[in-house]
Amino acid sequence: ANLVSMNPPAVTTIPPETSNRAFLEQFAQPGRVGLCGGDTLIDRGIARAERHATPDGAWSRWTHAFVFGERRSDGHLWIIESDMQVLRGHVQFGVQENRTTKYHDEKLYSSLAVLDFQLPPESVNRVVAEGLELVSGRTRYSLREILGILIALRHPRLRPRGNLLDRDNAFFCSALVRHLFAKVNCDLTPGLDVKHTAPEDLFRSPVPHQAWTLERTMPHSHLRTLAARVKQRVRTRLRRS
């Protein structure tokens, strides 16, 4: 069966000169889903792997997913996500809360999307509450499950089945989003196992939703430029020999 959704969402494209901050301030709301993408080596690897989840085989624009949580007394809207990051020597590895300001850097996050599945207020509260429960429980980020979904993306028949490298009390980013919405009986990607859900699958969810996207064409990363130079040098030496 073809597990690639052929029904794109209703998408509103925001002018690329818009800042990430302005975009998020306008469209981010509690209970909505956020997606992002960048040009780092890791982003490019994930985007390439997700080509198996796009109808035309193109690389995905989306490499990370999260849920917008509550606006706190500090005036900031917070997000709930499963991620890996090191800040001032402190390692965060799992389900965590961060301010939306984390995604204000256009150099790191050249593409952003906000998805609105129009959850009623009581469902929004439950999604956020469940997310906070996982934060409190120190739910882990699973690199092992990432490997499992990479295998399944190359072999679509595996995607409805359980992740071969499933771990208890662990979620990667888009699996967390899928899990939270399932708590309010909203299955964002029917036909896929929760832990075989990629960010691209969320964007193409068959559940009716509105999407706003902000995308820029960024210069190639330094790593990509370096790799191209090394490849050219190797070719030159081979020709000489």
XYZ file of N, CA and C in Angstrom:
723
model
N 0.837 -1.187 0.000
C 0.000 0.000 0.000
C 0.878 1.245 0.000
N 0.416 2.278 -0.694
C 1.161 3.538 -0.720
C 0.817 4.327 0.525
N 1.807 4.532 1.388
C 1.554 5.200 2.654
C 1.895 6.679 2.601
N 2.150 7.213 1.408
C 2.410 8.644 1.261
C 1.086 9.345 1.044
N 0.764 10.315 1.894
C -0.478 11.059 1.748
C -0.426 11.914 0.493
N -1.465 11.821 -0.333
C -1.518 12.608 -1.556
C -2.397 13.846 -1.377
N -2.852 14.099 -0.169
C -3.736 15.227 0.081
C -3.005 16.315 0.853
N -2.431 17.298 0.159
C -1.703 18.349 0.868
C -2.664 19.215 1.671
N -2.188 19.815 2.752
C -3.048 20.670 3.559
C -3.312 21.994 2.854
N -4.243 22.767 3.403
C -4.453 24.126 2.922
C -3.294 24.965 3.447
N -2.408 25.370 2.546
C -1.157 26.009 2.948
C -1.169 27.494 2.594
N -0.804 28.315 3.560
C -0.574 29.732 3.328
C 0.921 29.986 3.449
N 1.531 30.456 2.372
C 2.970 30.706 2.364
C 3.245 32.154 2.758
N 4.078 32.327 3.752
C 4.417 33.653 4.272
C 5.681 34.159 3.573
N 5.750 35.452 3.222
C 6.935 35.981 2.523
C 8.233 35.649 3.255
N 9.276 35.235 2.517
C 10.520 34.780 3.145
C 11.273 35.861 3.900
N 10.984 37.136 3.640
C 11.663 38.196 4.397
C 11.111 38.346 5.812
N 10.015 37.639 6.119
C 9.445 37.652 7.468
C 10.416 36.982 8.433
N 10.611 37.552 9.600
C 11.503 36.937 10.585
C 10.817 35.740 11.235
N 11.619 34.811 11.733
C 11.055 33.674 12.467
C 10.240 34.149 13.655
N 10.738 35.174 14.332
C 10.037 35.692 15.506
C 8.652 36.212 15.131
N 8.582 36.999 14.072
C 7.285 37.553 13.658
C 6.339 36.448 13.216
N 6.873 35.457 12.513
C 6.050 34.337 12.051
C 5.440 33.592 13.226
N 6.266 33.264 14.226
C 5.772 32.508 15.376
C 4.823 33.345 16.224
N 5.096 34.623 16.371
C 4.205 35.473 17.153
C 2.821 35.565 16.507
N 2.778 35.465 15.187
C 1.501 35.577 14.498
C 0.718 34.270 14.478
N 1.399 33.137 14.314
C 0.675 31.897 14.056
C 0.764 30.838 15.156
N 1.743 30.910 16.021
C 1.865 29.898 17.080
C 0.787 30.105 18.139
N 0.090 29.035 18.461
C -0.960 29.057 19.488
C -0.943 27.723 20.218
N -1.386 27.698 21.485
C -1.422 26.429 22.214
C -2.181 25.350 21.448
N -1.599 24.150 21.404
C -2.250 23.030 20.753
C -1.952 22.896 19.272
N -1.290 23.892 18.696
C -0.887 23.761 17.301
C 0.448 23.022 17.219
N 0.755 22.509 16.031
C 1.990 21.749 15.810
C 2.990 22.620 15.076
N 4.252 22.570 15.507
C 5.322 23.284 14.836
C 6.251 22.315 14.122
N 6.727 22.734 12.955
C 7.730 21.984 12.208
C 8.866 22.935 11.846
N 10.060 22.396 11.714
C 11.177 23.240 11.296
C 12.158 22.423 10.472
N 13.022 23.135 9.764
C 14.071 22.510 8.979
C 15.235 23.464 8.852
N 16.404 22.930 8.576
C 17.598 23.757 8.445
C 18.560 23.172 7.434
N 19.791 23.667 7.461
C 20.787 23.247 6.471
C 22.011 22.608 7.119
N 21.881 22.175 8.371
C 23.000 21.478 8.993
C 23.124 20.089 8.397
N 24.233 19.433 8.678
C 24.455 18.087 8.157
C 23.380 17.125 8.651
N 22.987 17.253 9.919
C 21.947 16.392 10.484
C 20.615 16.652 9.797
N 20.265 17.946 9.627
C 19.007 18.297 8.951
C 18.966 17.707 7.544
N 20.066 17.832 6.834
C 20.100 17.349 5.457
C 19.975 15.823 5.400
N 20.570 15.148 6.375
C 20.438 13.697 6.415
C 19.010 13.254 6.646
N 18.339 13.920 7.579
C 16.934 13.587 7.863
C 16.049 13.921 6.667
N 16.259 15.109 6.091
C 15.463 15.537 4.939
C 15.590 14.545 3.781
N 16.809 14.070 3.562
C 17.028 13.103 2.480
C 16.314 11.788 2.774
N 16.395 11.315 4.017
C 15.737 10.054 4.382
C 14.227 10.145 4.193
N 13.659 11.321 4.422
C 12.205 11.502 4.315
C 11.714 11.605 2.873
N 12.630 11.537 1.895
C 12.181 11.576 0.500
C 11.244 10.414 0.194
N 11.345 9.342 0.994
C 10.461 8.189 0.808
C 9.037 8.482 1.311
N 8.857 9.620 1.998
C 7.537 9.979 2.523
C 6.879 11.084 1.713
N 7.522 11.530 0.639
C 6.954 12.572 -0.216
C 6.450 11.949 -1.513
N 5.400 12.501 -2.107
C 4.819 11.888 -3.310
C 5.768 11.835 -4.503
N 6.635 12.849 -4.622
C 7.509 12.927 -5.792
C 8.949 12.523 -5.506
N 9.207 12.049 -4.285
C 10.558 11.635 -3.944
C 11.508 12.778 -3.634
N 10.969 13.993 -3.513
C 11.808 15.149 -3.176
C 12.182 15.104 -1.704
N 13.317 15.713 -1.372
C 13.705 15.808 0.030
C 12.654 16.594 0.801
N 12.427 16.196 2.037
C 11.472 16.918 2.884
C 12.058 18.258 3.334
N 11.183 19.183 3.638
C 11.618 20.466 4.214
C 11.612 20.417 5.733
N 11.043 19.342 6.309
C 10.771 19.339 7.745
C 11.565 18.243 8.432
N 12.362 18.624 9.428
C 13.254 17.664 10.094
C 13.036 17.586 11.605
N 12.123 18.374 12.138
C 11.844 18.348 13.572
C 10.406 18.799 13.790
N 9.784 18.285 14.850
C 8.387 18.603 15.146
C 8.204 18.818 16.637
N 7.233 19.654 16.989
C 6.948 19.945 18.396
C 5.522 20.454 18.525
N 5.063 20.582 19.760
C 3.717 21.078 20.053
C 3.829 22.384 20.829
N 3.038 23.357 20.452
C 3.003 24.614 21.194
C 2.175 24.422 22.461
N 2.773 24.813 23.582
C 2.116 24.659 24.874
C 1.467 25.940 25.348
N 1.751 26.316 26.580
C 1.059 27.441 27.208
C 1.886 28.725 27.158
N 1.178 29.847 27.218
C 1.848 31.133 27.414
C 1.924 31.382 28.922
N 3.140 31.545 29.404
C 3.378 31.619 30.839
C 3.417 33.064 31.333
N 3.601 33.188 32.645
C 3.644 34.514 33.275
C 4.854 35.322 32.838
N 5.860 34.650 32.204
C 7.015 35.393 31.681
C 6.710 36.048 30.338
N 5.475 35.841 29.852
C 5.069 36.435 28.589
C 5.413 35.607 27.374
N 6.125 34.506 27.563
C 6.555 33.678 26.437
C 5.609 32.500 26.216
N 5.437 32.146 24.940
C 4.771 30.896 24.600
C 5.821 29.795 24.634
N 5.512 28.702 25.329
C 6.463 27.603 25.481
C 6.070 26.460 24.556
N 7.047 25.617 24.247
C 6.799 24.452 23.413
C 7.164 23.187 24.183
N 6.559 22.081 23.752
C 6.877 20.760 24.290
C 7.446 19.945 23.145
N 8.631 19.394 23.341
C 9.308 18.668 22.267
C 10.204 17.591 22.838
N 10.552 16.646 22.002
C 11.580 15.673 22.353
C 12.787 15.986 21.487
N 13.908 16.304 22.146
C 15.061 16.805 21.396
C 16.339 16.510 22.166
N 17.459 16.757 21.491
C 18.777 16.667 22.106
C 19.439 18.029 21.988
N 19.907 18.582 23.088
C 20.620 19.849 23.024
C 21.527 20.009 24.244
N 22.570 20.774 24.042
C 23.513 21.073 25.120
C 23.543 22.589 25.299
N 23.181 23.052 26.486
C 23.147 24.475 26.790
C 23.981 24.752 28.032
N 25.037 25.566 27.854
C 25.891 25.943 28.987
C 26.343 24.723 29.784
N 26.706 23.682 29.078
C 27.200 22.484 29.736
C 26.120 21.560 30.266
N 24.862 21.962 30.127
C 23.756 21.135 30.614
C 23.136 20.382 29.438
N 23.091 19.074 29.537
C 22.571 18.243 28.450
C 21.085 17.973 28.665
N 20.273 18.273 27.647
C 18.855 17.928 27.652
C 18.642 16.868 26.582
N 18.138 15.720 26.994
C 18.050 14.576 26.095
C 16.719 13.877 26.352
N 15.665 14.358 25.704
C 14.357 13.766 25.915
C 13.251 14.802 25.801
N 12.089 14.471 26.362
C 10.945 15.382 26.314
C 11.211 16.556 27.240
N 11.034 17.757 26.731
C 11.417 18.964 27.459
C 10.555 20.145 27.039
N 10.616 21.193 27.842
C 9.969 22.463 27.507
C 11.016 23.499 27.124
N 10.715 24.294 26.131
C 11.564 25.416 25.740
C 10.691 26.568 25.284
N 11.231 27.764 25.376
C 10.521 28.921 24.816
C 10.568 28.871 23.294
N 9.585 29.481 22.657
C 9.603 29.544 21.195
C 10.800 30.344 20.689
N 11.420 31.139 21.565
C 12.602 31.905 21.147
C 13.721 31.001 20.639
N 13.695 29.725 21.012
C 14.690 28.763 20.519
C 14.710 28.736 18.993
N 13.567 29.012 18.377
C 13.447 28.901 16.921
C 13.438 30.256 16.212
N 13.946 31.289 16.883
C 14.021 32.617 16.274
C 15.223 32.772 15.340
N 16.198 31.876 15.421
C 17.437 32.009 14.659
C 17.246 31.511 13.222
N 17.202 32.463 12.277
C 16.972 32.099 10.878
C 18.124 31.299 10.279
N 19.345 31.469 10.814
C 20.480 30.729 10.283
C 20.391 29.244 10.620
N 19.844 28.933 11.779
C 19.689 27.535 12.174
C 18.388 26.936 11.650
N 17.339 27.744 11.607
C 16.010 27.250 11.227
C 15.505 28.075 10.051
N 15.869 27.629 8.848
C 15.522 28.383 7.645
C 14.090 28.142 7.191
N 13.461 27.077 7.691
C 12.074 26.764 7.343
C 11.268 26.512 8.612
N 10.084 27.087 8.658
C 9.160 26.873 9.777
C 7.755 26.632 9.234
N 6.996 25.839 9.964
C 5.582 25.647 9.639
C 4.792 25.559 10.934
N 3.563 26.034 10.885
C 2.620 25.888 11.992
C 1.371 25.215 11.430
N 0.944 24.135 12.084
C -0.227 23.374 11.655
C -1.333 23.510 12.696
N -2.521 23.851 12.244
C -3.659 24.010 13.148
C -4.705 22.956 12.830
N -4.863 21.983 13.727
C -5.849 20.929 13.559
C -7.174 21.280 14.248
N -7.278 22.511 14.697
C -8.521 23.065 15.265
C -9.083 22.203 16.396
N -8.210 21.893 17.334
C -8.661 21.162 18.519
C -9.528 22.056 19.384
N -10.591 21.521 19.986
C -11.366 22.317 20.949
C -10.531 22.604 22.193
N -10.890 23.652 22.951
C -10.080 24.050 24.111
C -9.794 22.923 25.097
N -10.786 22.060 25.360
C -10.558 20.984 26.327
C -9.520 19.984 25.802
N -9.492 19.774 24.478
C -8.496 18.872 23.899
C -7.105 19.496 23.928
N -7.032 20.804 23.687
C -5.750 21.501 23.784
C -5.178 21.346 25.189
N -6.026 21.548 26.190
C -5.576 21.425 27.582
C -5.061 20.024 27.876
N -5.731 19.017 27.334
C -5.314 17.645 27.607
C -3.999 17.317 26.905
N -3.828 17.792 25.666
C -2.576 17.571 24.936
C -1.405 18.187 25.705
N -1.590 19.426 26.154
C -0.527 20.113 26.890
C -0.262 19.410 28.217
N -1.323 19.013 28.916
C -1.159 18.339 30.208
C -0.407 17.020 30.050
N -0.721 16.265 29.007
C -0.034 14.997 28.771
C 1.439 15.248 28.439
N 1.688 16.303 27.677
C 3.068 16.643 27.369
C 3.861 16.990 28.615
N 3.256 17.764 29.497
C 3.926 18.145 30.744
C 4.168 16.931 31.636
N 3.271 15.970 31.574
C 3.457 14.738 32.341
C 4.705 13.994 31.848
N 4.907 13.984 30.549
C 6.092 13.322 29.993
C 7.367 14.100 30.305
N 7.261 15.429 30.342
C 8.409 16.241 30.760
C 8.782 15.897 32.196
N 7.771 15.872 33.068
C 7.998 15.574 34.475
C 8.570 14.179 34.670
N 8.122 13.231 33.830
C 8.589 11.857 33.949
C 9.931 11.605 33.293
N 10.550 12.689 32.765
C 11.868 12.582 32.114
C 11.878 11.523 31.006
N 10.845 11.564 30.189
C 10.764 10.647 29.058
C 11.936 10.895 28.114
N 12.571 9.823 27.676
C 13.824 9.934 26.936
C 13.611 10.170 25.447
N 14.663 10.678 24.802
C 14.759 10.735 23.349
C 15.424 9.434 22.901
N 14.905 8.825 21.847
C 15.416 7.514 21.460
C 16.143 7.567 20.117
N 17.469 7.539 20.160
C 18.257 7.435 18.936
C 18.035 6.085 18.263
N 17.785 5.073 19.091
C 17.561 3.738 18.556
C 16.312 3.712 17.677
N 15.264 4.386 18.135
C 14.032 4.421 17.350
C 14.194 5.237 16.075
N 15.082 6.236 16.094
C 15.380 6.985 14.872
C 15.942 6.031 13.815
N 16.851 5.166 14.232
C 17.385 4.175 13.307
C 16.269 3.269 12.793
N 15.344 2.922 13.672
C 14.223 2.069 13.273
C 13.350 2.707 12.209
N 13.058 4.008 12.359
C 12.212 4.665 11.351
C 12.975 4.875 10.049
N 14.288 5.069 10.129
C 15.081 5.203 8.901
C 15.016 3.915 8.076
N 15.037 2.783 8.769
C 14.895 1.492 8.078
C 13.512 1.392 7.439
N 12.476 1.770 8.209
C 11.101 1.647 7.711
C 10.825 2.601 6.550
N 11.443 3.784 6.551
C 11.238 4.713 5.441
C 11.716 4.106 4.124
N 12.754 3.313 4.180
C 13.271 2.653 2.969
C 12.451 1.421 2.586
N 11.672 0.909 3.540
C 10.859 -0.288 3.301
C 9.436 0.001 3.789
N 8.623 0.692 2.987
C 7.306 1.180 3.424
C 6.389 0.126 4.010
N 6.555 -1.141 3.614
C 5.680 -2.180 4.164
C 5.841 -2.325 5.668
N 6.974 -1.827 6.207
C 7.227 -1.926 7.642
C 6.536 -0.820 8.433
N 6.118 0.237 7.774
C 5.664 1.417 8.517
C 4.382 1.211 9.328
N 3.450 0.369 8.890
C 2.284 0.127 9.756
C 2.607 -0.721 10.983
N 3.732 -1.413 10.953
C 4.101 -2.301 12.056
C 4.872 -1.532 13.126
N 5.069 -2.172 14.262
C 5.828 -1.548 15.336
C 7.268 -1.293 14.937
N 7.834 -0.219 15.461
C 9.238 0.105 15.222
C 10.112 -1.054 15.720
N 10.985 -1.534 14.861
C 11.814 -2.694 15.208
C 12.708 -2.425 16.410
N 13.013 -1.137 16.651
C 13.915 -0.776 17.742
C 13.188 0.028 18.819
N 11.924 -0.290 19.001
C 11.076 0.406 19.973
C 11.653 0.332 21.390
N 11.537 1.450 22.126
C 11.922 1.488 23.537
C 10.749 2.002 24.352
N 10.585 1.490 25.559
C 9.559 1.996 26.466
C 9.983 3.362 27.010
N 8.992 4.185 27.291
C 9.227 5.499 27.900
C 10.223 6.330 27.089
N 10.043 6.326 25.760
C 10.942 7.080 24.882
C 10.178 7.497 23.627
N 10.463 8.704 23.151
C 9.887 9.203 21.908
C 10.895 10.102 21.209
N 10.966 10.018 19.883
C 11.633 11.068 19.128
C 10.572 12.113 18.766
N 10.974 13.184 18.110
C 10.135 14.388 18.021
C 8.735 14.156 17.450
N 8.648 13.646 16.233
C 7.341 13.524 15.581
C 6.501 12.404 16.181
N 7.149 11.379 16.736
C 6.401 10.339 17.447
C 5.738 10.911 18.690
N 6.425 11.843 19.358
C 5.835 12.500 20.526
C 4.580 13.267 20.135
N 4.651 14.027 19.057
C 3.481 14.796 18.599
C 2.317 13.858 18.314
N 2.601 12.792 17.589
C 1.550 11.818 17.264
C 0.950 11.236 18.537
N 1.780 10.889 19.498
C 1.318 10.308 20.762
C 0.411 11.277 21.516
N 0.793 12.535 21.577
C 0.007 13.518 22.329
C -1.370 13.720 21.709
N -1.434 13.786 20.392
C -2.732 13.974 19.738
C -3.605 12.726 19.847
N -2.975 11.556 19.904
C -3.751 10.322 20.077
C -4.490 10.324 21.415
N -3.963 11.062 22.391
C -4.606 11.133 23.705
C -5.969 11.824 23.648
N -6.223 12.571 22.577
C -7.538 13.220 22.414
C -8.252 12.627 21.199
N -7.906 11.354 20.900
C -8.546 10.606 19.810
C -8.414 11.296 18.458
N -7.275 11.912 18.239
C -6.981 12.532 16.950
C -5.763 11.824 16.361
N -6.004 10.910 15.432
C -4.927 10.136 14.810
C -4.422 10.912 13.602
N -3.268 11.529 13.736
C -2.770 12.422 12.689
C -2.284 11.675 11.446
N -1.826 10.434 11.613
C -1.297 9.690 10.465
C -1.804 8.251 10.489
N -3.072 8.057 10.173
C -3.621 6.692 10.180
C -2.849 5.779 9.230
N -2.664 4.543 9.664
C -1.967 3.574 8.826
C -0.489 3.459 9.117
N 0.035 4.390 9.937
C 1.438 4.333 10.334
C 1.531 4.040 11.819
N 2.541 3.280 12.215
C 2.808 3.113 13.634
C 3.242 4.461 14.216
N 2.907 4.700 15.479
C 3.261 5.970 16.116
C 4.751 6.254 15.960
N 5.577 5.233 16.162
C 7.025 5.435 16.131
C 7.628 5.215 14.748
N 6.746 5.269 13.736
C 7.183 5.353 12.349
C 6.639 6.637 11.715
N 6.367 7.629 12.535
C 5.815 8.901 12.067
C 6.936 9.916 11.914
N 7.110 10.437 10.714
C 8.135 11.435 10.424
C 7.509 12.827 10.382
N 8.307 13.884 10.535
C 7.754 15.246 10.422
C 6.996 15.482 9.118
N 7.483 14.927 8.010
C 6.793 15.079 6.721
C 5.402 14.470 6.767
N 5.245 13.357 7.481
C 3.937 12.724 7.613
C 2.952 13.638 8.330
N 3.430 14.361 9.343
C 2.558 15.291 10.061
C 2.093 16.416 9.137
N 3.030 16.935 8.332
C 2.673 18.008 7.408
C 1.605 17.545 6.422
N 1.685 16.295 5.988
C 0.762 15.751 4.997
C -0.384 14.976 5.643
N -0.637 15.195 6.904
C -1.707 14.489 7.606
C -3.029 14.603 6.849
N -3.765 13.486 6.730
C -5.082 13.544 6.088
C -6.152 14.197 6.963
N -5.819 14.428 8.234
C -6.761 15.134 9.117
C -6.831 16.591 8.656
N -8.030 17.129 8.404
C -8.141 18.510 7.903
C -7.409 19.503 8.812
N -6.611 20.360 8.192
C -5.885 21.364 8.971
C -5.421 22.502 8.080
N -5.138 23.604 8.728
C -4.552 24.763 8.070
C -3.063 24.776 8.361
N -2.267 25.126 7.362
C -0.810 25.200 7.539
C -0.298 26.552 7.073
N 0.618 27.111 7.844
C 1.335 28.328 7.451
C 2.806 27.964 7.360
N 3.461 28.341 6.281
C 4.866 27.990 6.098
C 5.704 29.236 5.825
N 6.921 29.189 6.307
C 7.924 30.232 6.079
C 9.186 29.521 5.620
N 9.589 29.748 4.381
C 10.736 29.020 3.832
C 11.697 29.980 3.139
N 12.971 29.693 3.336
C 14.018 30.490 2.695
C 15.007 29.551 2.032
N 15.621 30.038 0.954
C 16.734 29.317 0.350
C 17.998 29.810 1.019
N 18.629 28.919 1.787
C 19.805 29.309 2.558
C 21.077 28.925 1.820
N 22.179 29.672 2.061
C 23.470 29.269 1.493
C 23.852 27.883 1.992
N 24.639 27.176 1.202
C 25.084 25.845 1.616
C 25.864 25.950 2.923
N 25.738 24.952 3.749
C 26.460 24.940 5.007
C 27.955 24.807 4.758
N 28.749 25.225 5.746
C 30.199 25.101 5.632
C 30.619 23.653 5.445
N 29.928 22.739 6.117
C 30.266 21.323 5.988
C 30.026 20.831 4.569
N 28.929 21.285 3.974
C 28.649 20.846 2.609
C 29.676 21.416 1.635
N 30.052 22.676 1.853
C 31.068 23.293 1.002
C 32.398 22.556 1.128
N 32.776 22.228 2.374
C 34.017 21.498 2.609
C 33.978 20.134 1.937
N 32.849 19.447 2.049
C 32.726 18.127 1.424
C 32.891 18.224 -0.089
N 32.327 19.276 -0.688
C 32.443 19.455 -2.136
C 33.902 19.691 -2.535
N 34.615 20.471 -1.726
C 36.032 20.724 -2.026
C 36.863 19.453 -1.948
N 36.619 18.656 -0.899
C 37.346 17.398 -0.747
C 37.064 16.472 -1.928
N 35.813 16.381 -2.336
C 35.447 15.523 -3.455
C 36.148 15.967 -4.739
N 36.203 17.304 -4.947
C 36.860 17.821 -6.136
C 38.360 17.510 -6.134
N 38.990 17.623 -4.960
C 40.419 17.314 -4.859
C 40.691 15.843 -5.152
N 39.826 14.962 -4.641
C 40.000 13.541 -4.889
C 39.883 13.253 -6.386
N 38.906 13.862 -7.038
C 38.741 13.656 -8.475
C 39.955 14.147 -9.248
N 40.486 15.308 -8.835
C 41.647 15.863 -9.518
C 42.847 14.933 -9.398
N 43.070 14.389 -8.195
C 44.196 13.486 -7.978
C 44.009 12.186 -8.771
N 42.799 11.697 -8.874
C 42.558 10.482 -9.631
C 42.850 10.680 -11.108
N 42.505 11.858 -11.606
C 42.769 12.146 -13.015
C 44.275 12.204 -13.284
N 45.004 12.810 -12.338
C 46.454 12.930 -12.503
C 47.152 11.579 -12.466
N 46.591 10.681 -11.675
C 47.212 9.364 -11.557
C 46.851 8.462 -12.741
